[in-house]
Amino acid sequence: MASSTLIPNPVTNNTDRARDSAKRRKRKKIQRQSNGNGRDQNSQNLSISNDQITPWKSEVQQQVYSSKLLQALRQVRQSSGTGNPPTKSPRRGRAVHEAADRVLAVTAKGRTRWSRAILTNKLKLKFMKSNRRQRGMVATATGNSRLKKPRASILRLKTKNLPAVQRKTRVLGGLVPGCRKQSLPVVLEEATDYIPALEMQIRAMTALVNLLSGGSSSTSVTGAGHLGHLSFSRPPPNL
Amino acid sequence: MSTRRSRTRQSTTSRISDDQINDLVSKLQQLLPEIRNRRSDKVSASKVLQETCNYIRSLHREVDDLSERLSELLENTDSTQASIIRSLLSQ
C-alpha cells in the first residue's frame, strides 16, 4: 500500500520499523495466501490490491493481524519484562489489550473513525495531557459504503428523535472508540465495522493463546486455522 | 447517487434520510448473533441498539480475558520466544 503513515504526526516509536517490515512481509504473505489457500474464497477477490475494502472475516486479514500482534507483543514483553516483579499481571494484561487494540487499528488502515481514534488516543496519552482539543484534527472523511435494501424489514425509524434511541446512541457511542458524541448514522456505521474487527481480534488472539499454551485442543479451533496447523501437526516445545 | 427523495447532503449533519438509517440498522442487525438466530422479521431499532451495546460489551470482556491469558503466557519467556519465532518463520 502506498500510504505509509496513517497519522500526520510522526510516531517516534519502535513499532514504526516493526510496522514497515510487517507491511513488506504482509505483501508477500498475501500473495502466497492467494495462491495457496484453498479454504478462503474471500482472499481471491482482494488479495493483491490493497485498495479494496478487506473484509474482517477473511483469513488474509487475520494473518496480517496475527503477525503484527506477535511483534507488538514481543515489544510489550521486552519493555516490561526486564526487572519487573512478576506480580504486575493486571497492568501487563492491560498493556497487552492496548497493544492488541493498537494493532487492530493499524490493520484497519485508518479508514474508519474508531481506528483513527484508537491511534490518536495513543499519541495523546503519550505526548499531551489534554485530549479535548485534538479531536478536531482527526479527519472525518469516511466513505459511505454500499447501501443495499434490507433483507429483513424493520419497523420504520420514526422514533429517531426519541430520547430512548438517543440515549442508546450515546451508550453505543461510548463503547465504540471515537464515537462518543456522534450522530446515529455515524455510530451505526462505525459499529458495523467495529464488530467484525473485534470478532477477528478475538479469533486471532484465541489462536495465539492456543498456540502458546501448547496446542491443546480447544473449542474455538476455527480461528486457529492458519496458525493452528503448527500446533496440531507438530508436538509443542518444552513448556 | 440513489434516487431516494431529494435532500441536501451536508457532510455529517443530520440531513440523512430515514431510509438510509434503516439500511444501516438492518446491516448492523445482520451482525448480531442474537437477532440473527432468532430469525424474526421485525425488530425495532431500539432493540438493535441495545443488542449491539450488549454484544460489544461481551466482546470487550472476551478480549480482556484473552489479554490476561496472553500476558500470563508471555511471562514464560524461553518457550514463548521459540514458538513465536517458529510460527513467524513457517508462515
Short mmCIF file of N, CA, C and O in Angstrom, two decimals, chain A residues 124 128-138:
data_model
loop_
_atom_site.label_atom_id
_atom_site.label_comp_id
_atom_site.label_asym_id
_atom_site.label_seq_id
_atom_site.Cartn_x
_atom_site.Cartn_y
_atom_site.Cartn_z
N LYS A 124 -2.09 10.92 22.06
CA LYS A 124 -2.45 11.94 23.03
C LYS A 124 -1.95 11.56 24.41
O LYS A 124 -1.40 12.38 25.13
N MET A 128 0.65 14.39 25.06
CA MET A 128 -0.09 15.53 25.60
C MET A 128 -1.02 15.06 26.68
O MET A 128 -1.50 13.95 26.67
N LYS A 129 -1.29 15.95 27.59
CA LYS A 129 -2.20 15.58 28.67
C LYS A 129 -3.63 15.86 28.28
O LYS A 129 -4.52 15.07 28.51
N SER A 130 -3.89 17.04 27.68
CA SER A 130 -5.24 17.39 27.32
C SER A 130 -5.61 16.70 26.03
O SER A 130 -4.82 16.65 25.10
N ASN A 131 -6.78 16.15 25.96
CA ASN A 131 -7.17 15.43 24.75
C ASN A 131 -8.44 15.95 24.13
O ASN A 131 -9.00 15.35 23.25
N ARG A 132 -8.95 17.09 24.59
CA ARG A 132 -10.19 17.58 24.02
C ARG A 132 -9.95 18.30 22.70
O ARG A 132 -10.68 18.15 21.76
N ARG A 133 -8.87 19.10 22.67
CA ARG A 133 -8.69 19.94 21.50
C ARG A 133 -8.25 19.14 20.29
O ARG A 133 -8.44 19.56 19.17
N GLN A 134 -7.64 17.98 20.54
CA GLN A 134 -7.04 17.29 19.40
C GLN A 134 -8.07 16.54 18.59
O GLN A 134 -7.79 16.09 17.50
N ARG A 135 -9.27 16.35 19.12
CA ARG A 135 -10.25 15.55 18.40
C ARG A 135 -10.58 16.16 17.04
O ARG A 135 -10.91 15.47 16.10
N GLY A 136 -10.52 17.49 16.98
CA GLY A 136 -10.91 18.11 15.72
C GLY A 136 -9.92 17.84 14.60
O GLY A 136 -10.24 17.99 13.45
N MET A 137 -8.70 17.40 14.96
CA MET A 137 -7.70 17.23 13.93
C MET A 137 -7.91 15.95 13.15
O MET A 137 -7.41 15.80 12.06
N VAL A 138 -8.61 15.04 13.74
CA VAL A 138 -8.78 13.76 13.06
C VAL A 138 -9.68 13.95 11.86
O VAL A 138 -10.73 14.55 11.94
#
